[in-house]
PDB file of C-alpha atoms and ligand atoms in Angstrom:
ATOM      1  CA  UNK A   1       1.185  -0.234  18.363  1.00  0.00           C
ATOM      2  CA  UNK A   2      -0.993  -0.456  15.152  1.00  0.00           C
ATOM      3  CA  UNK A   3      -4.794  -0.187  15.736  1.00  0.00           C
ATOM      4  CA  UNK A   4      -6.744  -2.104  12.699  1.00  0.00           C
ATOM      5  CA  UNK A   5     -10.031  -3.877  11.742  1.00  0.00           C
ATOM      6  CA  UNK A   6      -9.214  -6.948  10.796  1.00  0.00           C
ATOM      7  CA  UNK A   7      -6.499 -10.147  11.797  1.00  0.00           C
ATOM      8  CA  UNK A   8      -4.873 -10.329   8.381  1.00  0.00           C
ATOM      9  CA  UNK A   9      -4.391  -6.222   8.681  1.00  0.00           C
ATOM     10  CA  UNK A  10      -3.024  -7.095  12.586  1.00  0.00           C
ATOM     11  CA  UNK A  11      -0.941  -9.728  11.181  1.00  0.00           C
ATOM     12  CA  UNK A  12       0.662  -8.008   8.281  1.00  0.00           C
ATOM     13  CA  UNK A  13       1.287  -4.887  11.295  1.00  0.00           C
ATOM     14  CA  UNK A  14       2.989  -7.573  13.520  1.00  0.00           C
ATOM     15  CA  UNK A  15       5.487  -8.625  10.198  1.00  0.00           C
ATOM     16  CA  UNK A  16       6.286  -5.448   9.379  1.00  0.00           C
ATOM     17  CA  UNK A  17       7.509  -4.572  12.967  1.00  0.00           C
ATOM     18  CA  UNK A  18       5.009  -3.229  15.279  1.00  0.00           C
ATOM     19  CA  UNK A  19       5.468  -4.081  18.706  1.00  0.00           C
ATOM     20  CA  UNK A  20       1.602  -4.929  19.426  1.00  0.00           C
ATOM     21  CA  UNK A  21      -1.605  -4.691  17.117  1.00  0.00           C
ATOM     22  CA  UNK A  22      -5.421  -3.850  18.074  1.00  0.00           C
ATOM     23  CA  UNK A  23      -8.487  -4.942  16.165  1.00  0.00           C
ATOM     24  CA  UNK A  24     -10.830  -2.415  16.794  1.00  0.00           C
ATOM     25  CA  UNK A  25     -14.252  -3.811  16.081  1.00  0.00           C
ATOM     26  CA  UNK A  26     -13.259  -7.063  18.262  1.00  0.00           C
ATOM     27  CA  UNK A  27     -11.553  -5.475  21.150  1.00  0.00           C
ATOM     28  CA  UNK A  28     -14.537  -5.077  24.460  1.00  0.00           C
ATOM     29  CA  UNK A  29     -12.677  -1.980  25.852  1.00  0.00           C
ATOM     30  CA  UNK A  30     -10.561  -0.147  23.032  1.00  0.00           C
ATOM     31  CA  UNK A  31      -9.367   2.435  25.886  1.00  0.00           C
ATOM     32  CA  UNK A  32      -8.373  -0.918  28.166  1.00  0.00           C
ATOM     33  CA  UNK A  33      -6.748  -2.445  25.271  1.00  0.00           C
ATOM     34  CA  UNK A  34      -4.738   0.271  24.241  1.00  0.00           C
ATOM     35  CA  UNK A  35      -3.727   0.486  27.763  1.00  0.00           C
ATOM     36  CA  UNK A  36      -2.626  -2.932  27.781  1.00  0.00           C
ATOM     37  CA  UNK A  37      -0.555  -2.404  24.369  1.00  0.00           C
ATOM     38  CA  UNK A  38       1.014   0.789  25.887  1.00  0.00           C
ATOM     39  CA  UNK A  39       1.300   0.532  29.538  1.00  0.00           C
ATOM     40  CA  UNK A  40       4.086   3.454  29.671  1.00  0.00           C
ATOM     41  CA  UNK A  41       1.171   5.611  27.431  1.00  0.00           C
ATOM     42  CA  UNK A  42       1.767   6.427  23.629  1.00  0.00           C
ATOM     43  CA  UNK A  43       4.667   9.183  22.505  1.00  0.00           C
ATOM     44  CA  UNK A  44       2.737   9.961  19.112  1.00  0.00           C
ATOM     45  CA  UNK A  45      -0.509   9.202  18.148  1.00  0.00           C
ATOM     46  CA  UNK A  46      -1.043   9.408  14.063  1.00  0.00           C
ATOM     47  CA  UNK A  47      -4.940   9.702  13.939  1.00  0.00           C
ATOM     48  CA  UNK A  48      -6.383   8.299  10.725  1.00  0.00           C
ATOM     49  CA  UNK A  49      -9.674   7.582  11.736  1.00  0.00           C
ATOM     50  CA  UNK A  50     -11.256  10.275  14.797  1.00  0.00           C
ATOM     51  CA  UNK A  51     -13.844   8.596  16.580  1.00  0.00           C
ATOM     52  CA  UNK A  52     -14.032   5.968  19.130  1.00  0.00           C
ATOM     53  CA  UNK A  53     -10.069   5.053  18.226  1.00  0.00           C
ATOM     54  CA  UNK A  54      -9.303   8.967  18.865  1.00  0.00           C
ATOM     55  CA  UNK A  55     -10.967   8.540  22.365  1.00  0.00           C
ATOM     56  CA  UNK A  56      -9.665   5.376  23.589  1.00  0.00           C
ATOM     57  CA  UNK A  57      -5.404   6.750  22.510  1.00  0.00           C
ATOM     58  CA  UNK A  58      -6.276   9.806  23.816  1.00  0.00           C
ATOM     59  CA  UNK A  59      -7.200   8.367  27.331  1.00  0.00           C
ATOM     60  CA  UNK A  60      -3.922   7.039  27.504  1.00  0.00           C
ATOM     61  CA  UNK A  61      -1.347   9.489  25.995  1.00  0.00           C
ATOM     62  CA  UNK A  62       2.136   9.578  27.835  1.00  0.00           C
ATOM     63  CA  UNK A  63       3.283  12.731  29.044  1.00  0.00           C
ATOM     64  CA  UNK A  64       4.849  14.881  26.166  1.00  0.00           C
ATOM     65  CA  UNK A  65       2.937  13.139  23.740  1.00  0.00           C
ATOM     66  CA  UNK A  66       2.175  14.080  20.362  1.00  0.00           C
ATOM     67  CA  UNK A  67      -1.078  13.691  18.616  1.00  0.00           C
ATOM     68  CA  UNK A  68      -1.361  14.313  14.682  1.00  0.00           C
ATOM     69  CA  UNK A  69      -4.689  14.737  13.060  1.00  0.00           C
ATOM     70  CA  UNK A  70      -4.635  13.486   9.944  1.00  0.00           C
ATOM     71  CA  UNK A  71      -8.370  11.453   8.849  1.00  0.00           C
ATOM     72  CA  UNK A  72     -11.622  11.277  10.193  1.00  0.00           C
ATOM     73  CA  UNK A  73     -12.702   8.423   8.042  1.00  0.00           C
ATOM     74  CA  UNK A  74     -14.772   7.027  11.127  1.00  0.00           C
ATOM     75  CA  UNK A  75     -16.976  10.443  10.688  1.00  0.00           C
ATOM     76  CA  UNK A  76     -17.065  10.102   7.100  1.00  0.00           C
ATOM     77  CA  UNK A  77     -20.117  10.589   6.687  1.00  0.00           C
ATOM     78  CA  UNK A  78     -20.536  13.739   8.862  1.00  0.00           C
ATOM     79  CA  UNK A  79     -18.695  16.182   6.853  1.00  0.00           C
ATOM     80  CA  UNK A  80     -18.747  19.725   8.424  1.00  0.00           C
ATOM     81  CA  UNK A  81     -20.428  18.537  11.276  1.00  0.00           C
ATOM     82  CA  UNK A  82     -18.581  18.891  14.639  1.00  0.00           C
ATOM     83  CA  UNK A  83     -16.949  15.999  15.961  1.00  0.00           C
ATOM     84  CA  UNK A  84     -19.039  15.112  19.352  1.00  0.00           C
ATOM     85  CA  UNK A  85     -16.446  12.646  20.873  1.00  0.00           C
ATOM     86  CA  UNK A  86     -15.049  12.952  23.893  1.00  0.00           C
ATOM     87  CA  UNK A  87     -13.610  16.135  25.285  1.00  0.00           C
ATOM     88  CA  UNK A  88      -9.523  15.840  26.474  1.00  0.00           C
ATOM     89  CA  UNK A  89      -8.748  18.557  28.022  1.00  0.00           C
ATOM     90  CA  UNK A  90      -7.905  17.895  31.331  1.00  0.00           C
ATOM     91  CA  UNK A  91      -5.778  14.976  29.800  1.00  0.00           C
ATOM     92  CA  UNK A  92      -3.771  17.780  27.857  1.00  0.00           C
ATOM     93  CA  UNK A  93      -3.240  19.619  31.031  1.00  0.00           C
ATOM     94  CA  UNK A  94      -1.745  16.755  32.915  1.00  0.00           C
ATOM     95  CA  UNK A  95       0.271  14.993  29.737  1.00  0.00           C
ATOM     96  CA  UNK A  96       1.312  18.546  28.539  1.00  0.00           C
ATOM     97  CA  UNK A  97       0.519  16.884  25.142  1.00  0.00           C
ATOM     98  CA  UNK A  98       0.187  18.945  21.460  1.00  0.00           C
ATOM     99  CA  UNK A  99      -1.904  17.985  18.848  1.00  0.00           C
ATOM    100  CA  UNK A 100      -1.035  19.269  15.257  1.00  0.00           C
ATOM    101  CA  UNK A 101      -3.677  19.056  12.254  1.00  0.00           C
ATOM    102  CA  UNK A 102      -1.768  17.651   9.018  1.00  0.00           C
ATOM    103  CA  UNK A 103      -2.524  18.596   5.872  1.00  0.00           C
ATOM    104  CA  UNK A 104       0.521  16.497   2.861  1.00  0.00           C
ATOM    105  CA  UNK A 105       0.277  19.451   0.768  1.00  0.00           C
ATOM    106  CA  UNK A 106       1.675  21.850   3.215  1.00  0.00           C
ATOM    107  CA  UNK A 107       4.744  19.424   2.435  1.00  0.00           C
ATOM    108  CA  UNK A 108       4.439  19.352  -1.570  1.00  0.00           C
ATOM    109  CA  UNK A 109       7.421  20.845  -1.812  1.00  0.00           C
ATOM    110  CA  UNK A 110       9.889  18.361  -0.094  1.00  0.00           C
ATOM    111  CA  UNK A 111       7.718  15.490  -2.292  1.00  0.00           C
ATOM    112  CA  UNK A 112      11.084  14.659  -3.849  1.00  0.00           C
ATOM    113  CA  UNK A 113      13.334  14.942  -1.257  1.00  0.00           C
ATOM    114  CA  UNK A 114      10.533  11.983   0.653  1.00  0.00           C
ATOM    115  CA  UNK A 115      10.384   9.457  -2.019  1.00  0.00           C
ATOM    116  CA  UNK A 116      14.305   9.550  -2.162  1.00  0.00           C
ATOM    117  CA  UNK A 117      13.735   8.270   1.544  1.00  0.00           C
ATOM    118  CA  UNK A 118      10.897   6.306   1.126  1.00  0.00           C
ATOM    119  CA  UNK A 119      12.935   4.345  -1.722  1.00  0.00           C
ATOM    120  CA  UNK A 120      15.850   4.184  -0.475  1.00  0.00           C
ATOM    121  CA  UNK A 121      14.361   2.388   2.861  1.00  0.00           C
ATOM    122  CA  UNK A 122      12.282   0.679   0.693  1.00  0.00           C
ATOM    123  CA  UNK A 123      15.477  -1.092  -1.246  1.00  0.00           C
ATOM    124  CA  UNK A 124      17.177  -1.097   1.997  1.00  0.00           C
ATOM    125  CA  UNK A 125      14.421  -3.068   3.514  1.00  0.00           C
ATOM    126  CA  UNK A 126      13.554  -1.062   5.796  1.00  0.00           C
ATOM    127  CA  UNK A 127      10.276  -0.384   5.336  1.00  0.00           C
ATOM    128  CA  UNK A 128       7.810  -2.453   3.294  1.00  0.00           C
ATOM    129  CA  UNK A 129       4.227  -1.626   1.813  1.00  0.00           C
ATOM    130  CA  UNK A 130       1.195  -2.906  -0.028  1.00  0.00           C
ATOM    131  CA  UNK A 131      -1.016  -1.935  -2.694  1.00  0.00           C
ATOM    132  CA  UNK A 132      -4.625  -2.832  -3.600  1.00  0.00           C
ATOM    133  CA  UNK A 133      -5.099  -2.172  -7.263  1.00  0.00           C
ATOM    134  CA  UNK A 134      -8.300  -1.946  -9.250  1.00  0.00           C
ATOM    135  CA  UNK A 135      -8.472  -2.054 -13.035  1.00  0.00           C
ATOM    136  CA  UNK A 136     -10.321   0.698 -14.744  1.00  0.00           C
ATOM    137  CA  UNK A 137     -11.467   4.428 -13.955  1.00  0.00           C
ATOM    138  CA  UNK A 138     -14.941   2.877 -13.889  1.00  0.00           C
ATOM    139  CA  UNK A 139     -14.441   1.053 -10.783  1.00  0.00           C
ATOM    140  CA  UNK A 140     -13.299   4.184  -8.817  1.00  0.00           C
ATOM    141  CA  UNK A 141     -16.386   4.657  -6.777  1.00  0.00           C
ATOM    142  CA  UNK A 142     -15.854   0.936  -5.901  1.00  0.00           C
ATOM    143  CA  UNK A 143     -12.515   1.702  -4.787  1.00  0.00           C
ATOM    144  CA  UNK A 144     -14.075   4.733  -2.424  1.00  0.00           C
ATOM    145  CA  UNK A 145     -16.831   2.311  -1.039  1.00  0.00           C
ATOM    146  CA  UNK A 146     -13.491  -0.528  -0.370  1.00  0.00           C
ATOM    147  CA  UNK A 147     -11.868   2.549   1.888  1.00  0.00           C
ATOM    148  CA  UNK A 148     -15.456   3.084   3.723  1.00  0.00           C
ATOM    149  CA  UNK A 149     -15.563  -0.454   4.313  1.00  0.00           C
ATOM    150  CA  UNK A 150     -11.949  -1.737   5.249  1.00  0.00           C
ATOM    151  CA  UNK A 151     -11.796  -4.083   2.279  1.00  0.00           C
ATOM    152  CA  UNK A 152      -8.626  -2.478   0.705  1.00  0.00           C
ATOM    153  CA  UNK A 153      -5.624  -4.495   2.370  1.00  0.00           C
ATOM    154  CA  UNK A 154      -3.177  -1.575   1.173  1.00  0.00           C
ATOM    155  CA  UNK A 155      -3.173   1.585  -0.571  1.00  0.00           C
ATOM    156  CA  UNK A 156      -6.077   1.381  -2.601  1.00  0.00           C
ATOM    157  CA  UNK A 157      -5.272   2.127  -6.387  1.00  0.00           C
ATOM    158  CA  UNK A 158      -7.173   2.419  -9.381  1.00  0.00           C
ATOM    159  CA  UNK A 159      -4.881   2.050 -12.675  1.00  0.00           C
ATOM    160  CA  UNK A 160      -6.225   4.079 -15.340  1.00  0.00           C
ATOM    161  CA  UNK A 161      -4.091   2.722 -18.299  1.00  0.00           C
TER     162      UNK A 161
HETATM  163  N1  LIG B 201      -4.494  14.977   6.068  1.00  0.00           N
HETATM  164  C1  LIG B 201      -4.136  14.611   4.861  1.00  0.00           C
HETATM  165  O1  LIG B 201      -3.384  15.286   4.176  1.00  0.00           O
HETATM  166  C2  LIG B 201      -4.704  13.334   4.299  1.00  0.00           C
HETATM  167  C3  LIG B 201      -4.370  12.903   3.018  1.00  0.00           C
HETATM  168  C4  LIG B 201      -4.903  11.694   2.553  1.00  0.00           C
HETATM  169  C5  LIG B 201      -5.754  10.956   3.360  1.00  0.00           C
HETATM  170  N2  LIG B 201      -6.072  11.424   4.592  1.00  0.00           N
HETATM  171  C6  LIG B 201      -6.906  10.645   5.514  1.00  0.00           C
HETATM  172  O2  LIG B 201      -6.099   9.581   5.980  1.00  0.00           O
HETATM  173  C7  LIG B 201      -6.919   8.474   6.291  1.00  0.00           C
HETATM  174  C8  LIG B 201      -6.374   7.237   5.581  1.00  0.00           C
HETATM  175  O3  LIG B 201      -6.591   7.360   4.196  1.00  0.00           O
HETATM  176  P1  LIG B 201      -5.893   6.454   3.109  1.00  0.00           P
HETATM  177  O4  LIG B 201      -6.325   6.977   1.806  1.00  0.00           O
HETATM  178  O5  LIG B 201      -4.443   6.321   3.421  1.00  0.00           O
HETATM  179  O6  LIG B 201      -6.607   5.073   3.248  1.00  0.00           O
HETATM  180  P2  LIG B 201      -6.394   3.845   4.206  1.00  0.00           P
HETATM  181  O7  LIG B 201      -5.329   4.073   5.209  1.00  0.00           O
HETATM  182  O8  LIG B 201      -6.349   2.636   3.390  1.00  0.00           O
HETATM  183  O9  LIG B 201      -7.775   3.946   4.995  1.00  0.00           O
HETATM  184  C9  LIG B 201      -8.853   3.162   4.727  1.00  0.00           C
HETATM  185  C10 LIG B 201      -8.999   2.215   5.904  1.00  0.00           C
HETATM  186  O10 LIG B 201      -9.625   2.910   6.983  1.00  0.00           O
HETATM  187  C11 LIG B 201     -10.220   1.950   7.823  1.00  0.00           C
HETATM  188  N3  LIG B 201     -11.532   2.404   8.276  1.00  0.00           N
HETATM  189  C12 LIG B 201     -12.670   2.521   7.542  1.00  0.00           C
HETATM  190  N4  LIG B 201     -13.675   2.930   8.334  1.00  0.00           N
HETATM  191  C13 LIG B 201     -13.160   3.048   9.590  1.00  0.00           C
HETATM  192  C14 LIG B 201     -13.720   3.399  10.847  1.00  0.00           C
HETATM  193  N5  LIG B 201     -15.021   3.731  10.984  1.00  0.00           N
HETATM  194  N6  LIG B 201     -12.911   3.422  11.928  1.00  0.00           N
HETATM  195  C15 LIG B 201     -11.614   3.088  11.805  1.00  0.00           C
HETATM  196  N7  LIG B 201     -11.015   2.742  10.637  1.00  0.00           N
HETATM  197  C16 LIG B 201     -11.794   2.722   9.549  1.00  0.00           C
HETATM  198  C17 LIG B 201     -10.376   0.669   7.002  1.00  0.00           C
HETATM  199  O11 LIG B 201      -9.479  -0.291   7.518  1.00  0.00           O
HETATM  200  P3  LIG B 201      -9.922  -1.296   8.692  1.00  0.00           P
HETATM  201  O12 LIG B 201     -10.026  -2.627   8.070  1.00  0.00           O
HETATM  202  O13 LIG B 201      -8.789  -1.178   9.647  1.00  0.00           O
HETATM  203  O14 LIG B 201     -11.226  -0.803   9.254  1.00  0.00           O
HETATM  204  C18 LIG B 201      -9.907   1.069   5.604  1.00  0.00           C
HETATM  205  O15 LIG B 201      -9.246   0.016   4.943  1.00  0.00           O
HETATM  206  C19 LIG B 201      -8.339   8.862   5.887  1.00  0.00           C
HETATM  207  O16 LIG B 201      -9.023   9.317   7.032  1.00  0.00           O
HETATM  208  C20 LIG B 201      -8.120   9.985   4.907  1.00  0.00           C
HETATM  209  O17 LIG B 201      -9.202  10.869   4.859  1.00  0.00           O
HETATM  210  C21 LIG B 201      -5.549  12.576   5.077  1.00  0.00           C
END
């Protein structure tokens, strides 16, 4: 299940192969329609975005599951401040769930050994991906407001030369 803000981001999920896709800013109940998506609860939950996503995969984590922290970009403007969602506990105790933080430079050193991997599936077809590209190191605040605003459909780049 991919969770995203808009139907060409849903659609594009849906192509490249995931089972069911979520618009967050359309769905009335995020928690209901996660539940829908994942009736047997979700394994691993990649967390991009904290915030009202976090709490509506959290309230419906399989047992065993595994939560990664990654981004908080839907507190991105409350840096240092503590995030005031929801509290999970009990959920942990009965899903005997672990969440990990994840930081990519912790895994710097296997860089190589990943785009191998990434490439290979990428020839292979296994995996597919899209960029966003802006021309110029003058529009690179533009390119951090795009990110705040869901208007990159992709990684967002800004070529320099
Ligand atoms: N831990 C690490 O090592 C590490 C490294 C790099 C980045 N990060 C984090 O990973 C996350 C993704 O970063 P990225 O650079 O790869 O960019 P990205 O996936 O393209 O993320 C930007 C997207 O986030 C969505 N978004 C914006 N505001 C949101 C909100 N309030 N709630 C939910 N989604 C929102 C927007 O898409 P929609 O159209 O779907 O809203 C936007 O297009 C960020 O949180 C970033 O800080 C972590």
């Amino acid at each position: 299940m991919a969770i995203a803000g808009s139907d060409d981001k849903l659609k594009w999920c849906r192509e490249i192969g995931f089972g069911a896709a979520i618009n967050y800013k359309k769905a009335a109940d995020l928690t209901v329609a996660v539940k829908e998506a994942c009736p047997r609860g979700v394994d691993i939950f990649f967390d991009n975005t904290a915030g009202p996503i976090h709490d509506a995969v959290m309230k419906n984590l399989a047992i065993g599951a595994r939560v990664v922290i990654c981004g908080r970009i839907a507190l991105a403007g409350q840096f240092g401040k503590p995030d005031i969602g929801e509290r999970f506990m009990g959920q942990l105790i009965v899903t005997r769930a672990s969440i990990h933080g994840f930081l990519v430079f912790d895994w710097w050193h296997r860089r190589d050994e990943a785009l191998r991997h990434l490439a290979a599936w990428h020839r292979d077809g296994k995996i597919r991906f899209k960029e966003d590209v802006l021309e110029g190191i003058e529009r690179m605040p533009e390119a951090f407001i795009r990110l705040l605003h869901g208007k990159n459909f992709g990684k967002q780049i800004v070529k320099i030369s």
